[in-house]
């Protein structure tokens, strides 16, 4: 997404090392003052362990989801040679095995749900800043959400409802889409536990980075919530701090994925959006809800529907 820097305003910040820069998205009359001095890393890092630990979900300390294999690391072995200094080699050479959808923060494209092979980078994702709304949402019981999903939903499931998302966005200045003076290109959903309620999601970043979500039926987006987000015309990516936007066992329907990717019926095509899952946002005390600039950094791995991702937020103020 191209941005034009305001040179006069940049000069005014020259004395403080340009920690704050005024940026103007192309095609709009809006200017934002962006604070680049405080990058906010929102990723769950992939932390491979030795195969004997990674293969034991009880011993492993890394993030896990969907009972997928944990990331592992071991020295490369070629004949009698082992890529480990401790075993006589002059260098360490590791073989790392990962399963992106279950091992940490990742961005996935429509190729995740299509028969034809499509990859993240094949769809033309380009580096750049996106205007992002970070919102905090409390999951609610499916039975009280007023929304629907599919026959696999249970009354006591925890879900992210359309109302919860709209209410949270409405609390941001210019939050509602109908009054927002700029185009929202990314929405980041931070799930928080209800006040005086049960613990539904991890409370701390450290806990999220080692959370085993497998078999826990995490919260998920309702049909109406995902359709609302999917209808944001210039949305480039949706970010969530859950292992998936869909129910863990949804019968293969992928309702939320389809609402975001909007595949064309009868064809293996859709939009060029990404869904970024298993993020780790700072607490509300550390980082308030509001407007940010998002730098979604993607690993340069080709020929795959999902890649490890590192979302970085920068606070931005409309001026």
Short mmCIF file of C-alpha atoms in Angstrom, two decimals:
data_model
loop_
_atom_site.label_atom_id
_atom_site.label_comp_id
_atom_site.label_asym_id
_atom_site.label_seq_id
_atom_site.Cartn_x
_atom_site.Cartn_y
_atom_site.Cartn_z
CA UNK A 1 0.00 0.00 0.00
CA UNK A 2 1.73 3.21 -1.10
CA UNK A 3 2.10 6.07 1.35
CA UNK A 4 3.35 9.59 0.81
CA UNK A 5 5.46 11.21 3.50
CA UNK A 6 4.85 14.84 4.38
CA UNK A 7 8.32 16.32 3.95
CA UNK A 8 7.65 19.52 5.89
CA UNK A 9 6.30 17.64 8.86
CA UNK A 10 9.17 15.15 8.65
CA UNK A 11 11.60 18.05 8.88
CA UNK A 12 9.87 19.22 12.03
CA UNK A 13 10.67 15.85 13.61
CA UNK A 14 14.28 15.79 12.46
CA UNK A 15 15.49 16.84 15.88
CA UNK A 16 14.05 13.69 17.47
CA UNK A 17 15.36 11.23 14.91
CA UNK A 18 12.10 10.99 12.99
CA UNK A 19 10.59 8.73 15.63
CA UNK A 20 7.22 10.16 14.60
CA UNK A 21 6.44 10.55 10.93
CA UNK A 22 3.41 11.99 9.19
CA UNK A 23 2.13 9.65 6.49
CA UNK A 24 -0.67 10.10 4.01
CA UNK A 25 -2.27 7.08 2.31
CA UNK A 26 -2.54 7.50 -1.43
CA UNK A 27 -6.04 8.28 -2.63
CA UNK A 28 -7.17 9.88 0.63
CA UNK A 29 -7.03 13.30 2.23
CA UNK A 30 -6.13 11.80 5.62
CA UNK A 31 -2.82 12.24 7.38
CA UNK A 32 -1.57 10.10 10.24
CA UNK A 33 1.20 10.75 12.72
CA UNK A 34 2.86 7.38 13.18
CA UNK A 35 5.15 6.60 16.12
CA UNK A 36 7.95 4.36 14.85
CA UNK A 37 9.87 4.53 18.12
CA UNK A 38 7.72 1.84 19.78
CA UNK A 39 7.19 -1.18 17.52
CA UNK A 40 4.68 -3.64 19.01
CA UNK A 41 5.58 -7.22 18.15
CA UNK A 42 2.41 -9.34 18.04
CA UNK A 43 3.70 -12.78 17.11
CA UNK A 44 3.92 -16.15 18.79
CA UNK A 45 7.42 -17.21 17.72
CA UNK A 46 8.06 -20.68 16.38
CA UNK A 47 10.27 -22.38 18.99
CA UNK A 48 11.49 -25.75 17.69
CA UNK A 49 12.64 -28.29 20.26
CA UNK A 50 14.58 -31.53 20.04
CA UNK A 51 12.46 -34.30 18.47
CA UNK A 52 12.11 -36.25 21.73
CA UNK A 53 10.56 -33.22 23.45
CA UNK A 54 8.60 -31.92 20.46
CA UNK A 55 6.95 -35.31 20.00
CA UNK A 56 5.60 -35.28 23.56
CA UNK A 57 2.83 -32.69 23.95
CA UNK A 58 3.14 -32.87 27.73
CA UNK A 59 6.86 -32.05 27.70
CA UNK A 60 6.79 -29.48 24.90
CA UNK A 61 6.69 -25.82 25.92
CA UNK A 62 5.78 -24.42 22.50
CA UNK A 63 2.42 -23.26 21.19
CA UNK A 64 0.30 -26.08 19.75
CA UNK A 65 -3.01 -26.38 17.93
CA UNK A 66 -5.18 -28.98 16.17
CA UNK A 67 -2.98 -31.84 17.42
CA UNK A 68 -0.52 -30.96 14.65
CA UNK A 69 3.16 -31.91 15.04
CA UNK A 70 5.26 -29.51 17.06
CA UNK A 71 8.25 -27.78 15.51
CA UNK A 72 11.48 -29.72 15.94
CA UNK A 73 15.19 -29.12 15.37
CA UNK A 74 18.07 -31.58 15.10
CA UNK A 75 21.52 -31.68 13.52
CA UNK A 76 21.65 -32.70 9.86
CA UNK A 77 23.10 -36.17 9.29
CA UNK A 78 24.82 -37.05 6.01
CA UNK A 79 26.44 -40.47 6.12
CA UNK A 80 28.92 -40.43 8.98
CA UNK A 81 28.82 -36.64 9.29
CA UNK A 82 26.62 -34.90 11.87
CA UNK A 83 26.15 -31.13 11.72
CA UNK A 84 27.01 -30.49 15.36
CA UNK A 85 30.21 -29.02 16.81
CA UNK A 86 29.66 -31.06 19.96
CA UNK A 87 29.83 -34.20 17.81
CA UNK A 88 33.01 -33.32 15.96
CA UNK A 89 31.82 -31.06 13.17
CA UNK A 90 33.43 -27.65 12.56
CA UNK A 91 29.97 -26.07 12.24
CA UNK A 92 26.41 -26.49 13.47
CA UNK A 93 23.91 -27.27 10.70
CA UNK A 94 20.33 -27.81 11.82
CA UNK A 95 17.31 -29.36 10.16
CA UNK A 96 14.14 -27.59 11.28
CA UNK A 97 10.70 -29.12 10.79
CA UNK A 98 7.58 -27.00 11.22
CA UNK A 99 3.86 -27.25 10.62
CA UNK A 100 2.93 -23.62 10.09
CA UNK A 101 -0.78 -23.95 10.93
CA UNK A 102 -0.04 -25.28 14.39
CA UNK A 103 3.33 -23.91 15.49
CA UNK A 104 2.91 -20.14 15.92
CA UNK A 105 1.68 -16.97 14.26
CA UNK A 106 1.02 -17.56 10.58
CA UNK A 107 -0.69 -15.88 7.64
CA UNK A 108 -2.74 -18.01 5.27
CA UNK A 109 -4.32 -17.32 1.89
CA UNK A 110 -7.33 -18.70 0.04
CA UNK A 111 -5.15 -21.64 -1.02
CA UNK A 112 -5.80 -23.01 2.47
CA UNK A 113 -9.34 -23.97 1.43
CA UNK A 114 -9.13 -24.54 -2.36
CA UNK A 115 -8.53 -27.69 -4.36
CA UNK A 116 -6.03 -25.94 -6.64
CA UNK A 117 -2.68 -25.13 -5.07
CA UNK A 118 -2.27 -21.42 -4.34
CA UNK A 119 0.42 -19.81 -2.24
CA UNK A 120 0.63 -16.65 -0.17
CA UNK A 121 3.33 -15.04 -2.28
CA UNK A 122 1.83 -16.25 -5.57
CA UNK A 123 -1.19 -14.04 -4.84
CA UNK A 124 1.03 -10.96 -4.94
CA UNK A 125 1.22 -9.89 -1.30
CA UNK A 126 3.49 -6.86 -1.12
CA UNK A 127 5.25 -5.35 1.93
CA UNK A 128 3.81 -2.09 3.19
CA UNK A 129 1.82 -0.49 5.95
CA UNK A 130 -1.87 -1.15 6.49
CA UNK A 131 -4.34 0.93 8.48
CA UNK A 132 -5.38 -1.41 11.26
CA UNK A 133 -7.98 -1.27 14.01
CA UNK A 134 -6.98 -3.17 17.16
CA UNK A 135 -10.07 -4.11 19.16
CA UNK A 136 -10.62 -6.08 22.37
CA UNK A 137 -13.53 -8.50 22.42
CA UNK A 138 -14.97 -10.68 25.17
CA UNK A 139 -16.20 -14.06 23.92
CA UNK A 140 -19.86 -14.81 24.70
CA UNK A 141 -21.82 -18.03 24.90
CA UNK A 142 -23.13 -19.17 21.52
CA UNK A 143 -26.63 -19.52 22.94
CA UNK A 144 -26.72 -15.84 23.94
CA UNK A 145 -24.87 -14.40 20.93
CA UNK A 146 -27.91 -13.96 18.71
CA UNK A 147 -25.82 -15.34 15.82
CA UNK A 148 -25.53 -18.73 14.16
CA UNK A 149 -22.76 -20.96 12.84
CA UNK A 150 -23.57 -24.56 11.91
CA UNK A 151 -24.93 -27.78 13.36
CA UNK A 152 -21.64 -28.47 15.14
CA UNK A 153 -22.09 -25.46 17.41
CA UNK A 154 -23.02 -26.12 21.01
CA UNK A 155 -25.01 -23.73 23.23
CA UNK A 156 -22.10 -23.38 25.67
CA UNK A 157 -19.45 -22.70 23.00
CA UNK A 158 -17.58 -19.42 23.38
CA UNK A 159 -17.84 -17.27 20.26
CA UNK A 160 -16.94 -13.85 18.88
CA UNK A 161 -20.25 -12.31 17.83
CA UNK A 162 -21.01 -9.63 15.27
CA UNK A 163 -22.37 -7.37 18.01
CA UNK A 164 -19.17 -7.73 20.05
CA UNK A 165 -17.04 -6.68 17.08
CA UNK A 166 -19.27 -3.77 16.12
CA UNK A 167 -19.42 -2.53 19.72
CA UNK A 168 -15.62 -2.68 20.04
CA UNK A 169 -15.04 -0.90 16.73
CA UNK A 170 -17.60 1.72 17.66
CA UNK A 171 -15.51 2.70 20.70
CA UNK A 172 -12.58 3.69 18.48
CA UNK A 173 -12.62 7.25 17.22
CA UNK A 174 -14.21 7.12 13.78
CA UNK A 175 -14.60 3.41 14.40
CA UNK A 176 -17.94 2.66 12.70
CA UNK A 177 -17.41 1.98 9.03
CA UNK A 178 -20.12 4.41 7.97
CA UNK A 179 -18.40 7.35 9.69
CA UNK A 180 -14.75 6.35 9.28
CA UNK A 181 -12.93 8.95 7.11
CA UNK A 182 -10.32 6.45 5.94
CA UNK A 183 -10.29 2.89 4.60
CA UNK A 184 -9.74 0.17 7.18
CA UNK A 185 -7.32 -2.37 5.71
CA UNK A 186 -6.80 -4.68 8.69
CA UNK A 187 -8.69 -5.62 11.83
CA UNK A 188 -6.88 -7.19 14.79
CA UNK A 189 -9.11 -8.98 17.31
CA UNK A 190 -7.72 -9.35 20.82
CA UNK A 191 -9.77 -11.74 22.96
CA UNK A 192 -10.04 -10.91 26.64
CA UNK A 193 -11.65 -12.73 29.53
CA UNK A 194 -14.91 -11.30 30.90
CA UNK A 195 -14.62 -9.29 34.09
CA UNK A 196 -15.56 -11.49 37.04
CA UNK A 197 -16.14 -14.31 34.56
CA UNK A 198 -14.48 -17.64 33.74
CA UNK A 199 -11.04 -17.85 32.20
CA UNK A 200 -11.56 -18.57 28.50
CA UNK A 201 -8.28 -17.44 26.93
CA UNK A 202 -4.73 -16.97 28.28
CA UNK A 203 -4.24 -13.84 30.38
CA UNK A 204 -0.60 -13.17 29.54
CA UNK A 205 1.64 -13.14 26.49
CA UNK A 206 3.92 -15.77 28.04
CA UNK A 207 0.96 -18.08 28.51
CA UNK A 208 -0.18 -17.62 24.92
CA UNK A 209 3.28 -18.40 23.59
CA UNK A 210 3.20 -21.85 25.19
CA UNK A 211 -0.53 -22.57 25.01
CA UNK A 212 -1.67 -25.99 23.83
CA UNK A 213 -5.03 -25.30 22.19
CA UNK A 214 -5.51 -28.84 20.91
CA UNK A 215 -8.82 -30.35 21.96
CA UNK A 216 -9.89 -27.28 23.97
CA UNK A 217 -12.62 -25.98 21.60
CA UNK A 218 -11.30 -22.37 21.54
CA UNK A 219 -13.60 -19.42 20.80
CA UNK A 220 -14.42 -18.84 17.14
CA UNK A 221 -16.17 -16.30 14.90
CA UNK A 222 -19.88 -16.66 14.25
CA UNK A 223 -21.24 -16.62 10.72
CA UNK A 224 -22.51 -13.04 11.11
CA UNK A 225 -19.25 -11.81 12.64
CA UNK A 226 -17.14 -13.25 9.83
CA UNK A 227 -19.55 -11.95 7.17
CA UNK A 228 -19.39 -8.47 8.67
CA UNK A 229 -15.59 -8.52 8.53
CA UNK A 230 -15.57 -10.07 5.07
CA UNK A 231 -17.73 -7.21 3.78
CA UNK A 232 -15.14 -4.56 4.71
CA UNK A 233 -14.32 -3.68 1.12
CA UNK A 234 -10.63 -2.84 1.46
CA UNK A 235 -9.76 -5.42 4.12
CA UNK A 236 -6.37 -6.97 3.38
CA UNK A 237 -5.96 -9.13 6.46
CA UNK A 238 -7.84 -10.18 9.57
CA UNK A 239 -5.70 -10.92 12.62
CA UNK A 240 -6.84 -13.02 15.58
CA UNK A 241 -5.10 -14.30 18.70
CA UNK A 242 -6.90 -17.64 18.39
CA UNK A 243 -5.62 -20.73 16.53
CA UNK A 244 -8.39 -20.36 13.96
CA UNK A 245 -11.27 -18.11 12.99
CA UNK A 246 -13.41 -21.27 12.77
CA UNK A 247 -14.56 -23.80 15.33
CA UNK A 248 -11.93 -26.46 16.08
CA UNK A 249 -14.27 -29.25 14.98
CA UNK A 250 -16.58 -27.59 12.48
CA UNK A 251 -17.32 -30.58 10.29
CA UNK A 252 -15.11 -29.18 7.54
CA UNK A 253 -17.46 -26.30 6.75
CA UNK A 254 -14.92 -23.48 7.28
CA UNK A 255 -17.67 -20.90 7.48
CA UNK A 256 -15.50 -18.04 8.75
CA UNK A 257 -12.65 -18.74 6.34
CA UNK A 258 -15.04 -18.68 3.41
CA UNK A 259 -16.69 -15.47 4.59
CA UNK A 260 -13.29 -13.75 4.68
CA UNK A 261 -11.76 -15.26 1.53
CA UNK A 262 -15.04 -15.16 -0.44
CA UNK A 263 -14.25 -17.96 -2.89
CA UNK A 264 -16.12 -17.78 -6.19
CA UNK A 265 -18.65 -20.61 -6.46
CA UNK A 266 -17.56 -23.23 -8.95
CA UNK A 267 -14.09 -21.72 -9.27
CA UNK A 268 -10.85 -21.96 -7.32
CA UNK A 269 -10.51 -18.22 -6.99
CA UNK A 270 -11.42 -15.55 -4.47
CA UNK A 271 -9.78 -12.47 -3.05
CA UNK A 272 -6.15 -11.82 -2.16
CA UNK A 273 -6.75 -11.39 1.54
CA UNK A 274 -4.81 -13.11 4.28
CA UNK A 275 -6.04 -14.45 7.60
CA UNK A 276 -3.39 -14.12 10.29
CA UNK A 277 -3.96 -16.52 13.18
CA UNK A 278 -2.35 -17.29 16.56
CA UNK A 279 -1.22 -13.71 17.15
CA UNK A 280 -0.16 -12.47 20.57
CA UNK A 281 -1.29 -8.93 21.32
CA UNK A 282 -0.11 -7.07 24.42
CA UNK A 283 -2.64 -6.56 27.20
CA UNK A 284 -5.03 -3.61 27.09
CA UNK A 285 -3.01 -2.00 29.89
CA UNK A 286 0.06 -2.04 27.65
CA UNK A 287 -1.59 -1.28 24.31
CA UNK A 288 -4.98 0.38 24.05
CA UNK A 289 -7.61 -0.34 21.43
CA UNK A 290 -7.36 2.08 18.55
CA UNK A 291 -5.91 2.86 15.14
CA UNK A 292 -2.45 1.53 14.27
CA UNK A 293 -0.25 1.06 11.26
CA UNK A 294 0.40 -2.63 10.65
CA UNK A 295 3.59 -4.03 9.16
CA UNK A 296 2.76 -7.68 8.44
CA UNK A 297 6.13 -9.36 7.93
CA UNK A 298 5.96 -12.69 6.11
CA UNK A 299 8.61 -15.37 5.77
CA UNK A 300 9.76 -15.61 2.13
CA UNK A 301 8.67 -19.22 1.73
CA UNK A 302 7.10 -20.01 -1.63
CA UNK A 303 4.66 -22.71 -2.79
CA UNK A 304 2.66 -22.96 0.42
CA UNK A 305 -0.76 -21.70 1.49
CA UNK A 306 0.55 -20.35 4.81
CA UNK A 307 3.81 -18.90 6.09
CA UNK A 308 5.16 -17.85 9.48
CA UNK A 309 4.25 -14.23 10.15
CA UNK A 310 5.30 -11.40 12.42
CA UNK A 311 2.71 -8.64 12.76
CA UNK A 312 4.19 -5.39 14.05
CA UNK A 313 1.94 -2.51 15.08
CA UNK A 314 2.80 1.18 15.31
CA UNK A 315 0.49 3.62 17.05
CA UNK A 316 -1.06 6.09 14.62
CA UNK A 317 -3.14 9.21 15.18
CA UNK A 318 -5.37 10.79 12.59
CA UNK A 319 -4.45 14.47 12.31
#
